[in-house]
mmCIF file of N, CA and C in Angstrom:
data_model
loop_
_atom_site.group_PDB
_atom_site.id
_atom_site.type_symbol
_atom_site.label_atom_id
_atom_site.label_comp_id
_atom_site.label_asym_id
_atom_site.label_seq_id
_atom_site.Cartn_x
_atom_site.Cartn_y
_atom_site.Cartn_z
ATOM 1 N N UNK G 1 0.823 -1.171 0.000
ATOM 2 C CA UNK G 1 0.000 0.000 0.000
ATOM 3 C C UNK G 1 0.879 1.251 0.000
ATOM 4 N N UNK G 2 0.328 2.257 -0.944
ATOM 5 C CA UNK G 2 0.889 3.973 -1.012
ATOM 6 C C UNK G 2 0.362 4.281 -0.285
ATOM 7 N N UNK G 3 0.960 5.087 0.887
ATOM 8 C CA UNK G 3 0.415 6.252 1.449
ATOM 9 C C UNK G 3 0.990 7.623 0.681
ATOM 10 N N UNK G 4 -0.956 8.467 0.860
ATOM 11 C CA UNK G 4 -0.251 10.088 0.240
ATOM 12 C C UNK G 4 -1.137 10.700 0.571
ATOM 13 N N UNK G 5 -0.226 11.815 1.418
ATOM 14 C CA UNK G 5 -0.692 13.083 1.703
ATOM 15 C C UNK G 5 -1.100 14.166 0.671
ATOM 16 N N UNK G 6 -2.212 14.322 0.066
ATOM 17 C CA UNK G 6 -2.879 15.654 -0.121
ATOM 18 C C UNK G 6 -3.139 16.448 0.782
ATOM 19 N N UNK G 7 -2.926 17.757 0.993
ATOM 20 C CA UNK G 7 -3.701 18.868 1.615
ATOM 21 C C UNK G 7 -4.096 18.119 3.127
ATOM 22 N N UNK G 8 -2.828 17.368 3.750
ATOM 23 C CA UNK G 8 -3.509 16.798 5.019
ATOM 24 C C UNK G 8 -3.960 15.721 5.228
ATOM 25 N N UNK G 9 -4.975 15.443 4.229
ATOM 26 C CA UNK G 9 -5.650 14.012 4.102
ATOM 27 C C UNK G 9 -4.482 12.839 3.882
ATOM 28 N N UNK G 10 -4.829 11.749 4.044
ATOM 29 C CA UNK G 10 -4.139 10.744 4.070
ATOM 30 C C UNK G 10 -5.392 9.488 3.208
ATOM 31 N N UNK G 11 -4.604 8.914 2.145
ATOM 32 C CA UNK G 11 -5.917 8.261 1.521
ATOM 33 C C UNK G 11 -4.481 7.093 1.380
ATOM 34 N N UNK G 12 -5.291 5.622 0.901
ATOM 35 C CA UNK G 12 -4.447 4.691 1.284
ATOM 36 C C UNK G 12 -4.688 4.207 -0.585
ATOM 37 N N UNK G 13 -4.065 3.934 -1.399
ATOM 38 C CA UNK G 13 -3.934 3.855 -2.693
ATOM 39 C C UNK G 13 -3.256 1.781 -3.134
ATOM 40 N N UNK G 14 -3.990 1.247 -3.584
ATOM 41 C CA UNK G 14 -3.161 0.272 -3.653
ATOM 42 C C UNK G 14 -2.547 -0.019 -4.997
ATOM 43 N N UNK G 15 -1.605 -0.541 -5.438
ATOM 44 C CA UNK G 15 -0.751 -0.436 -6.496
ATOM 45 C C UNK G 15 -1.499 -0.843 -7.920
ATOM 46 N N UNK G 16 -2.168 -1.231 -7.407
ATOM 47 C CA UNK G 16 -3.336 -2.141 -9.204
ATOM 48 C C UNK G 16 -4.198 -0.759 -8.632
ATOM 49 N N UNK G 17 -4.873 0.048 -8.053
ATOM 50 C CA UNK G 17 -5.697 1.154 -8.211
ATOM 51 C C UNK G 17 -4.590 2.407 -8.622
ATOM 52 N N UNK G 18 -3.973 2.251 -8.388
ATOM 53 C CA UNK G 18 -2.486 3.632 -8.974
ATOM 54 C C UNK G 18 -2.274 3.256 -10.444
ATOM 55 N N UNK G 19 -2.353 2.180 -10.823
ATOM 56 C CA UNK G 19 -1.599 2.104 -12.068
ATOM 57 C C UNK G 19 -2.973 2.331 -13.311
ATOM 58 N N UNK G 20 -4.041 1.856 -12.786
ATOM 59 C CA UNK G 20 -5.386 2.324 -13.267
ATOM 60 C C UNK G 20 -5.811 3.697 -13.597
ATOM 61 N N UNK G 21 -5.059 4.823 -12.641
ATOM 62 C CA UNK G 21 -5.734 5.823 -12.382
ATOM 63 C C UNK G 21 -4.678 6.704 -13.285
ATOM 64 N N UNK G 22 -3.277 6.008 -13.737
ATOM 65 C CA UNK G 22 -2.328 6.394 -14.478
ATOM 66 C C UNK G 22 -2.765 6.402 -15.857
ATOM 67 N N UNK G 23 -3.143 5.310 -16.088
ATOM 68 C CA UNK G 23 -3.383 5.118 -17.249
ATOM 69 C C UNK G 23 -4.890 5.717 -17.921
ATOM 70 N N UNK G 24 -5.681 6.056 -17.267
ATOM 71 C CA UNK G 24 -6.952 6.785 -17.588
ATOM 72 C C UNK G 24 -6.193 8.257 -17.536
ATOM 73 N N UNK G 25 -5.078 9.133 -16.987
ATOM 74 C CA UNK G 25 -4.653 10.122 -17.313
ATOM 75 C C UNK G 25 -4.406 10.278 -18.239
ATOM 76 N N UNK G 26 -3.415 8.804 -18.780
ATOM 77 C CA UNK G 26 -2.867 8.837 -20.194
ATOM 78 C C UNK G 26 -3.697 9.120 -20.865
ATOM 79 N N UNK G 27 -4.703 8.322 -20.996
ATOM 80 C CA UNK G 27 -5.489 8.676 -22.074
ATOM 81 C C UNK G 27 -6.216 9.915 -21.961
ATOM 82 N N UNK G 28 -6.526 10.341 -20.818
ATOM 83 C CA UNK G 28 -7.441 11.621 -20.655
ATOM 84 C C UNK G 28 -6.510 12.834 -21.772
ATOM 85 N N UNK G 29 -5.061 13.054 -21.223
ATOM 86 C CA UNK G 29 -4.195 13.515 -22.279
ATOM 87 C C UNK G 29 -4.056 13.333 -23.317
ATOM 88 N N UNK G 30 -3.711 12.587 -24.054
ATOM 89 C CA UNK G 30 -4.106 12.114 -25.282
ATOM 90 C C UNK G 30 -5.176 12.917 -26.236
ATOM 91 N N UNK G 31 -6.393 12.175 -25.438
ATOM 92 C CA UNK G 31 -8.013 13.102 -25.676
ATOM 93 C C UNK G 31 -7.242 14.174 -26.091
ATOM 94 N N UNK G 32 -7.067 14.761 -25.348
ATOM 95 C CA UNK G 32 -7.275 16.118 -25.213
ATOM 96 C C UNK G 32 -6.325 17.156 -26.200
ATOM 97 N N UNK G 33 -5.029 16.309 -26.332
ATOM 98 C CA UNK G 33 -3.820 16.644 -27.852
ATOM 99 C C UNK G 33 -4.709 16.388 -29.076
ATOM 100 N N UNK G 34 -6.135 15.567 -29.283
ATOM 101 C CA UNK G 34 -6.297 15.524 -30.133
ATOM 102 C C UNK G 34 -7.590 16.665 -30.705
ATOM 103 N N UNK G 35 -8.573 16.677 -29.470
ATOM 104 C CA UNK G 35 -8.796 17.880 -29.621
ATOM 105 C C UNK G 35 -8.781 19.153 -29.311
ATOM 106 N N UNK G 36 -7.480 19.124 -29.237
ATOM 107 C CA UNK G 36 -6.204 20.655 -28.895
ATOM 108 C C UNK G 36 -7.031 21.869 -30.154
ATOM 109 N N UNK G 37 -7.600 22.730 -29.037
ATOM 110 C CA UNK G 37 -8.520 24.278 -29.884
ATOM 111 C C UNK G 37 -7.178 25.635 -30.089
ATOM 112 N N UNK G 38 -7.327 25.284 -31.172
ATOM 113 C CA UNK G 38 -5.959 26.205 -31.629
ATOM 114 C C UNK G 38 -6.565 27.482 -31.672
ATOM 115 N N UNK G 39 -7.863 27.689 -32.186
ATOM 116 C CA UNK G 39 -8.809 29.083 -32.180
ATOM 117 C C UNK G 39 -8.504 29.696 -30.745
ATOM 118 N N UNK G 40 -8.591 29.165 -30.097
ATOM 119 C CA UNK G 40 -7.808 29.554 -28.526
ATOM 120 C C UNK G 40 -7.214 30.987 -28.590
ATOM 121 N N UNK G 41 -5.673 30.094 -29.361
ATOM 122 C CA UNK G 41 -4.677 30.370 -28.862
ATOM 123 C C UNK G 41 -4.645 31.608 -29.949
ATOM 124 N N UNK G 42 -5.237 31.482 -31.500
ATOM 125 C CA UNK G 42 -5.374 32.553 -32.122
ATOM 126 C C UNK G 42 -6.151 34.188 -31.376
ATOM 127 N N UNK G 43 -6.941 33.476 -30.667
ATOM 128 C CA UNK G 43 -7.492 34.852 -30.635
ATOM 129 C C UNK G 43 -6.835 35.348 -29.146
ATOM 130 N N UNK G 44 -6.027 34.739 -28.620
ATOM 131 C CA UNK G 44 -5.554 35.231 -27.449
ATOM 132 C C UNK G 44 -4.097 36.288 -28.050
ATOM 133 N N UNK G 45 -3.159 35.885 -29.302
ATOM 134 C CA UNK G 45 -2.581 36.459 -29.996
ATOM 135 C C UNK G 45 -3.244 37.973 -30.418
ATOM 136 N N UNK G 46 -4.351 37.870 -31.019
ATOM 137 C CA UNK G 46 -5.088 38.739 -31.657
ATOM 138 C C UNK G 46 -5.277 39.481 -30.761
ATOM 139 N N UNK G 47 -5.581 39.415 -29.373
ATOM 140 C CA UNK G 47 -5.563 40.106 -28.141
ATOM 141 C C UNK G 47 -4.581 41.443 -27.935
ATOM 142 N N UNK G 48 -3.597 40.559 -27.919
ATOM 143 C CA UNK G 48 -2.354 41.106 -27.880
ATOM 144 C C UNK G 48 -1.519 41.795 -28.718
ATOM 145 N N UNK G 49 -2.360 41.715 -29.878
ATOM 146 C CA UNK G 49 -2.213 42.558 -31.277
ATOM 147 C C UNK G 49 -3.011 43.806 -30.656
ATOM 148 N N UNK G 50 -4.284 43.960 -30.358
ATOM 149 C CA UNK G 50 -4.975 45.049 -29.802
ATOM 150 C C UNK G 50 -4.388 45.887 -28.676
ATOM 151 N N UNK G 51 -4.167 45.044 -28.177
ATOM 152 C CA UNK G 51 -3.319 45.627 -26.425
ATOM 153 C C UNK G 51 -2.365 46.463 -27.650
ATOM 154 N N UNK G 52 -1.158 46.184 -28.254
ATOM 155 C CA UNK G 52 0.001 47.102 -28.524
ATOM 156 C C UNK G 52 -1.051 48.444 -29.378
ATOM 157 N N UNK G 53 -1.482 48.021 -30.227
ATOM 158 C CA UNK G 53 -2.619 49.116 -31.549
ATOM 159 C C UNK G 53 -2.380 49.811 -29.680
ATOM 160 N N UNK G 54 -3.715 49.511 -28.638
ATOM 161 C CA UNK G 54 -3.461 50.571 -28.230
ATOM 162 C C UNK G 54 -3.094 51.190 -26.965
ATOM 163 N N UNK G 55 -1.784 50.761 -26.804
ATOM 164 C CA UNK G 55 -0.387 51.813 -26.705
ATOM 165 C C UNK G 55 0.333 50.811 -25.772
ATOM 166 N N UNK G 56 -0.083 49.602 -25.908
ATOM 167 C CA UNK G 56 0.935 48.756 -25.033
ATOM 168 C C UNK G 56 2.530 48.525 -25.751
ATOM 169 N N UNK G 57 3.459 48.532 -24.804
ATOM 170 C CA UNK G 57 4.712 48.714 -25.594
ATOM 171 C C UNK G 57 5.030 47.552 -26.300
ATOM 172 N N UNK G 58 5.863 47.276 -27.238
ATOM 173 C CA UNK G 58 5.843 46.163 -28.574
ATOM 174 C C UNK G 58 7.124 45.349 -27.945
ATOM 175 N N UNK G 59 7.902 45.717 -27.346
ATOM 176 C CA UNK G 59 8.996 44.879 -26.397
ATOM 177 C C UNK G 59 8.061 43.798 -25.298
ATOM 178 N N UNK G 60 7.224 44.587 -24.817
ATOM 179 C CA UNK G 60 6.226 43.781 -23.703
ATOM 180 C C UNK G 60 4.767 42.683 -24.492
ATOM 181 N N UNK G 61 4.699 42.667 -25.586
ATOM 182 C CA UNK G 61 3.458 42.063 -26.137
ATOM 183 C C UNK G 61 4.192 41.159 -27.014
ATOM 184 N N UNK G 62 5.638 41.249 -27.269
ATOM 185 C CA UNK G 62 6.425 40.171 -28.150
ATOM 186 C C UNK G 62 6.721 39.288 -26.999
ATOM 187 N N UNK G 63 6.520 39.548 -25.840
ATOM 188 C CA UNK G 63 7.380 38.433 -24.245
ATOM 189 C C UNK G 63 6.080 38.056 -24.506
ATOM 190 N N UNK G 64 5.143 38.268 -24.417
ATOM 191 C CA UNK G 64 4.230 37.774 -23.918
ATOM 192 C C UNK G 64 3.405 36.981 -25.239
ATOM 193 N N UNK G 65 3.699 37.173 -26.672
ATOM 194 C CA UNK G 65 3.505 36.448 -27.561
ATOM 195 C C UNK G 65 4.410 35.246 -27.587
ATOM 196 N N UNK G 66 5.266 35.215 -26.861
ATOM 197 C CA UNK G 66 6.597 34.648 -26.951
ATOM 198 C C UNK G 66 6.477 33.242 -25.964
ATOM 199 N N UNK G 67 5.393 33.997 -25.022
ATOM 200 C CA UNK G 67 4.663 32.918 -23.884
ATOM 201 C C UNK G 67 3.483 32.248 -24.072
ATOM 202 N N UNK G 68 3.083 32.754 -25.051
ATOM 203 C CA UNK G 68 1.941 32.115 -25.350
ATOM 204 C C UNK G 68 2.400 31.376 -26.858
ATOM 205 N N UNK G 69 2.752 31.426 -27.340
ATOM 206 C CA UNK G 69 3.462 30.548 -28.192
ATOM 207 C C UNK G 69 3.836 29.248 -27.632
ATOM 208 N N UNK G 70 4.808 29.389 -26.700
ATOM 209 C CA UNK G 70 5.365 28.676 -25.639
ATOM 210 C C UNK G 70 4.293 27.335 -24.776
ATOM 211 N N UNK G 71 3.480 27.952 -24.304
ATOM 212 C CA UNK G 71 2.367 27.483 -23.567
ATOM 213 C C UNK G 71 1.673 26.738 -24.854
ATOM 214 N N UNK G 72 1.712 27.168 -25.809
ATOM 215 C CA UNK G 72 0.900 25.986 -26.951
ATOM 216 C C UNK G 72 1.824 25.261 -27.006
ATOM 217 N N UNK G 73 2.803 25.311 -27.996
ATOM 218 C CA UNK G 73 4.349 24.432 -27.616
ATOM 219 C C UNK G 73 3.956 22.837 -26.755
ATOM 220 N N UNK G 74 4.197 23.909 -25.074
ATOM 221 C CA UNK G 74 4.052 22.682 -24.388
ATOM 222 C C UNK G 74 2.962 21.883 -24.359
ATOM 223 N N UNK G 75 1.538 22.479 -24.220
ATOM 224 C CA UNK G 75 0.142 22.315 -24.754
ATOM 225 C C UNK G 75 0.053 20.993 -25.213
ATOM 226 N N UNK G 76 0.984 20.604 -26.785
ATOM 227 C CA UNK G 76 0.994 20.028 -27.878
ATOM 228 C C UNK G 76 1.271 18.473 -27.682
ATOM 229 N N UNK G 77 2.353 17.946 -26.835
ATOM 230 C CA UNK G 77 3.088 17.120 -26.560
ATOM 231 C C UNK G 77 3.742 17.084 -27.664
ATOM 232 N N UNK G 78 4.376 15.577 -27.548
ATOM 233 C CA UNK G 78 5.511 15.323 -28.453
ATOM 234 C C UNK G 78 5.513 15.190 -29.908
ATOM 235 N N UNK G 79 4.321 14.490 -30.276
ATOM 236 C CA UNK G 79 3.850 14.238 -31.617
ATOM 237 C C UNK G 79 4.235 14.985 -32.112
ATOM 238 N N UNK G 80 5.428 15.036 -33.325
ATOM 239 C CA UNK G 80 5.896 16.273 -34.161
ATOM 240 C C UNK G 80 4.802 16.659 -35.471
ATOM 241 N N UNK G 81 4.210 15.267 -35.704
ATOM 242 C CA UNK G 81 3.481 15.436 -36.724
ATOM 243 C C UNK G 81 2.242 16.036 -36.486
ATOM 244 N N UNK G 82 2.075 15.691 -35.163
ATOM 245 C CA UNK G 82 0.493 16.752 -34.975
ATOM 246 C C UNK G 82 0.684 17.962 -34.767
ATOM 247 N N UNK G 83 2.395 18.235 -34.161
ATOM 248 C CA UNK G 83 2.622 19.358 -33.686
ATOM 249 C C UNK G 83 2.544 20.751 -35.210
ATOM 250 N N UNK G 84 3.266 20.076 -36.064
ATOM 251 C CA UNK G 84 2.983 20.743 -37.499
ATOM 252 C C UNK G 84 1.820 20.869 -37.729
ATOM 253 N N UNK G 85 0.841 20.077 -37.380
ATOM 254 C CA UNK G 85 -0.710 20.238 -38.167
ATOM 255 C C UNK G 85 -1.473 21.625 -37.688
ATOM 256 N N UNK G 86 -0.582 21.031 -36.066
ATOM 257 C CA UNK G 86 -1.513 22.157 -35.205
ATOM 258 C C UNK G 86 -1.013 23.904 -35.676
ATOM 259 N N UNK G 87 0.471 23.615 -35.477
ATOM 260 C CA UNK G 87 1.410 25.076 -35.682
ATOM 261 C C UNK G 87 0.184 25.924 -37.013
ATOM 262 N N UNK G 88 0.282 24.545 -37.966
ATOM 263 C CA UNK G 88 -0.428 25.370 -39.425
ATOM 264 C C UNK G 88 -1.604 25.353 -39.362
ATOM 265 N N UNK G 89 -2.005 25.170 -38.680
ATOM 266 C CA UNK G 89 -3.467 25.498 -38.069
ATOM 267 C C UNK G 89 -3.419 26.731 -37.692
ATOM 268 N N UNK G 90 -3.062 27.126 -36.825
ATOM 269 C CA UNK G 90 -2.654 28.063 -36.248
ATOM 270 C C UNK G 90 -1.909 29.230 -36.985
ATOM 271 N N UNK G 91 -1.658 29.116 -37.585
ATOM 272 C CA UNK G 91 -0.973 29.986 -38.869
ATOM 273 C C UNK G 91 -1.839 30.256 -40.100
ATOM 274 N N UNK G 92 -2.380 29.382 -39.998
ATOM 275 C CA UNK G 92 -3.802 29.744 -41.026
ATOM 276 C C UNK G 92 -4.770 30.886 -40.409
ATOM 277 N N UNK G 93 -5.489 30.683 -38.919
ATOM 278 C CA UNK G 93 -5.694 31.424 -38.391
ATOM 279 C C UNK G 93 -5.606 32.354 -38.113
ATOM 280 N N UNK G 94 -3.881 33.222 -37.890
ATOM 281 C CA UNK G 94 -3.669 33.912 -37.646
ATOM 282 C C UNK G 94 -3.820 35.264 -39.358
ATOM 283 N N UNK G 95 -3.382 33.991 -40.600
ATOM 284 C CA UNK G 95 -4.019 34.317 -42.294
ATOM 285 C C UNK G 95 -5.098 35.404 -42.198
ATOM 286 N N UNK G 96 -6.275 34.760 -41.640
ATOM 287 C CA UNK G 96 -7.767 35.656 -41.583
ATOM 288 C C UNK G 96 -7.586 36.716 -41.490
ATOM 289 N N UNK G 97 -6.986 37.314 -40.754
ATOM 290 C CA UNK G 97 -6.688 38.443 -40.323
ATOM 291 C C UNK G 97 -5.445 39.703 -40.891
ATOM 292 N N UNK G 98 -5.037 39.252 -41.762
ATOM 293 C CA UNK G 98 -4.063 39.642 -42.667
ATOM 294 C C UNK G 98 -4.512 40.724 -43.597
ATOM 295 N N UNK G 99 -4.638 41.784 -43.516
ATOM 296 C CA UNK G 99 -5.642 42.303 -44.343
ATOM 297 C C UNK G 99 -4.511 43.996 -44.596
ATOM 298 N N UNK G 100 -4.541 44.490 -46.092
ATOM 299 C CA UNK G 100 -3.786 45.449 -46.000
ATOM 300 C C UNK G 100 -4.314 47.027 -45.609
ATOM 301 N N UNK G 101 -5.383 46.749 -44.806
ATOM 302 C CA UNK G 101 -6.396 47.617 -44.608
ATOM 303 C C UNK G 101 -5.468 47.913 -42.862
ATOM 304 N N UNK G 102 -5.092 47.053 -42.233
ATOM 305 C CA UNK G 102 -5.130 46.960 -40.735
ATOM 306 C C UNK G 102 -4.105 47.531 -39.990
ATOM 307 N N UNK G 103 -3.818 48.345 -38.867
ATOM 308 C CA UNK G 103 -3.343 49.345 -38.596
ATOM 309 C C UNK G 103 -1.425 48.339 -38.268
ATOM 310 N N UNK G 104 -0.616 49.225 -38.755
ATOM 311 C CA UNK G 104 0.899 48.955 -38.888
ATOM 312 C C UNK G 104 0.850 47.966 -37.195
ATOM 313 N N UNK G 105 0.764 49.381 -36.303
ATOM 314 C CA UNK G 105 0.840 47.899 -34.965
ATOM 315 C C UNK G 105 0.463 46.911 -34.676
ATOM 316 N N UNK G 106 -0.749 46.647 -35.164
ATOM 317 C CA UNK G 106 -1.320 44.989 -35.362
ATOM 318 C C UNK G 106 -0.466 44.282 -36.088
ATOM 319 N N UNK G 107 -0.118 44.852 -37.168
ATOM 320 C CA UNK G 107 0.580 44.055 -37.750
ATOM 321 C C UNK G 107 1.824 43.843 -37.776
ATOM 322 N N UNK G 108 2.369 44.492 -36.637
ATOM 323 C CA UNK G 108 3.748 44.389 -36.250
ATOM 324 C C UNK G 108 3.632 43.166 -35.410
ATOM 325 N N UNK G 109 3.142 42.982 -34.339
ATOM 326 C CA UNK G 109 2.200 41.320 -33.198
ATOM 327 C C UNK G 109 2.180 40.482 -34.380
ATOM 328 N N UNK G 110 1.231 40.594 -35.112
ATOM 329 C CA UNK G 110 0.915 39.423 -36.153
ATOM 330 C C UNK G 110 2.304 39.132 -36.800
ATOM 331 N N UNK G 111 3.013 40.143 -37.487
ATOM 332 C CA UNK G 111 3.963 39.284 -37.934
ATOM 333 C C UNK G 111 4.911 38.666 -37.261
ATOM 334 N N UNK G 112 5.253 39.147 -36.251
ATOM 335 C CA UNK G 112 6.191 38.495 -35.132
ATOM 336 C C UNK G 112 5.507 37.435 -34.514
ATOM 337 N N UNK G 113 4.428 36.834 -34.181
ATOM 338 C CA UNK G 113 3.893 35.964 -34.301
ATOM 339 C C UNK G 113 3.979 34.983 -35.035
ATOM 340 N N UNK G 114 3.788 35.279 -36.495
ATOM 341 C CA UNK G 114 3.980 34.223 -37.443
ATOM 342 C C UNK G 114 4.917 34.222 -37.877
ATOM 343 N N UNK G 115 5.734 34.785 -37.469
ATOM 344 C CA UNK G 115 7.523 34.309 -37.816
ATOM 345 C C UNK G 115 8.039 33.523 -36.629
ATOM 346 N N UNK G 116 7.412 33.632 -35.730
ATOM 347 C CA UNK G 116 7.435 32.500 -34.324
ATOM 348 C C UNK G 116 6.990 31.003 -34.781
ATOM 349 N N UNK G 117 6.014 30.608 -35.063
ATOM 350 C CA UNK G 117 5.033 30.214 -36.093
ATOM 351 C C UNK G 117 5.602 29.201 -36.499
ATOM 352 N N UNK G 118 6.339 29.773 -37.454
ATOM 353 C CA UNK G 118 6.922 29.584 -38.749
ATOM 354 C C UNK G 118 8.285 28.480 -38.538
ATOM 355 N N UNK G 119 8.740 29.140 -37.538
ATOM 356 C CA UNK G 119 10.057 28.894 -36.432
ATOM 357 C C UNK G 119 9.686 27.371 -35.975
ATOM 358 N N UNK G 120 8.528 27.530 -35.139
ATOM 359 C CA UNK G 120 8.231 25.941 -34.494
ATOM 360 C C UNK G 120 7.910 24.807 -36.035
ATOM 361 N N UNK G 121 7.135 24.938 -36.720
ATOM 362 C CA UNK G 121 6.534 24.427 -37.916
ATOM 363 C C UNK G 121 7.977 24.012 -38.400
ATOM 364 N N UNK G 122 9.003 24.656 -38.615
ATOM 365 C CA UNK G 122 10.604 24.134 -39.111
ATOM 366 C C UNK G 122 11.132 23.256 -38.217
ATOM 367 N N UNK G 123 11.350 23.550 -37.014
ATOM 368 C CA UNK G 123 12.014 22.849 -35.494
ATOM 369 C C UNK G 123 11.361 21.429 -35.714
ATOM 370 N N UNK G 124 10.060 21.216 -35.935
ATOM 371 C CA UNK G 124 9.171 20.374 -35.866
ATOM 372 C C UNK G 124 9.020 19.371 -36.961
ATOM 373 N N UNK G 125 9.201 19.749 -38.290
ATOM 374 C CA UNK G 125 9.636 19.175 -39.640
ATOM 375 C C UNK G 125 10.810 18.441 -39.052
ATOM 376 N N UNK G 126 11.918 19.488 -38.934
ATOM 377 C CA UNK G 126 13.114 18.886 -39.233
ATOM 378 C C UNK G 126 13.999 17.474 -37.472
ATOM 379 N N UNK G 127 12.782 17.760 -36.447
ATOM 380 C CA UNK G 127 13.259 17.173 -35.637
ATOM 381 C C UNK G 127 12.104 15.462 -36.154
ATOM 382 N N UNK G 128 11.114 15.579 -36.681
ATOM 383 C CA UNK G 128 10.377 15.127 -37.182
ATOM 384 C C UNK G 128 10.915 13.410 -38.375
ATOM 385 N N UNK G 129 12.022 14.700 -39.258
ATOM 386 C CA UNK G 129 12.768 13.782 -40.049
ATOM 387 C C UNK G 129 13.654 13.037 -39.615
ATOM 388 N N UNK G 130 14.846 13.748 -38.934
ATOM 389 C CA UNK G 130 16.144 13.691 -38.313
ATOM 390 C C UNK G 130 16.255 12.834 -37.132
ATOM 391 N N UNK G 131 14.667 12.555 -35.698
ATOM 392 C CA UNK G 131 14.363 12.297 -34.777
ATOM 393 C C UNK G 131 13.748 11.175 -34.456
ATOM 394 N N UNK G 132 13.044 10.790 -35.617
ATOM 395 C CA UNK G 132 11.424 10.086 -35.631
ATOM 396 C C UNK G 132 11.749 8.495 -36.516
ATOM 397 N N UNK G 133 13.204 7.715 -36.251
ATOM 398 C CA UNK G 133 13.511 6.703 -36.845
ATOM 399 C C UNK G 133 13.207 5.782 -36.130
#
């Protein structure tokens, strides 16, 4: 028997109920890489395109594009090949919005964005080829 302390409590775990409760994580994860909402993560970008338009500084909304990039990244797991599907997913998304109508600071976020983008989608190919024997 495991003993483990949560928050005080003491619950008594036996090794065939631990390895059960592991493996329904696994999969709960899994699930959930597969239906990974990239629209998310687009419009939380797009956010942050607005914040700079108006008057947030462009040093502070590239860290923070930079983290949220990041946070999908990890989001993704390992799968390189889903990881590409998703990246260009996500890069498509960010497409919509591309418009030569739209004010220079938006589109200063957006493109630094999708040159981030662009960045993982390569990392991901080429660790993909080079990695995946």
């Amino acid at each position: 028997m495991l003993k483990i302390f949560i928050f005080m409590l003491a619950f008594q775990i036996t090794q065939k109920e631990l390895q059960l409760n592991f493996r329904k994580i696994i999969v709960e994860v899994r699930l959930n890489a597969l239906d990974f909402d990239v629209e998310f993560y687009a419009v939380q970008l797009r956010k942050l395109a607005a914040f700079h338009q108006s008057g947030k500084s462009l040093t502070e909304v590239k860290i923070q594009v930079d983290a949220t990039i990041q946070h999908m990244k990890e989001s993704l797991g390992k799968d390189k090949t889903q990881q590409v599907a998703k990246w260009y997913e996500l890069l498509k998304a960010l497409e919509k919005f591309n418009r030569n109508t739209a004010h220079p600071m938006w589109m200063a976020v957006i493109k630094h964005a999708k040159h981030r983008i662009k960045s993982r989608i390569q990392t991901a190919v080429y660790c993909r080829q080079h990695f995946n024997r």
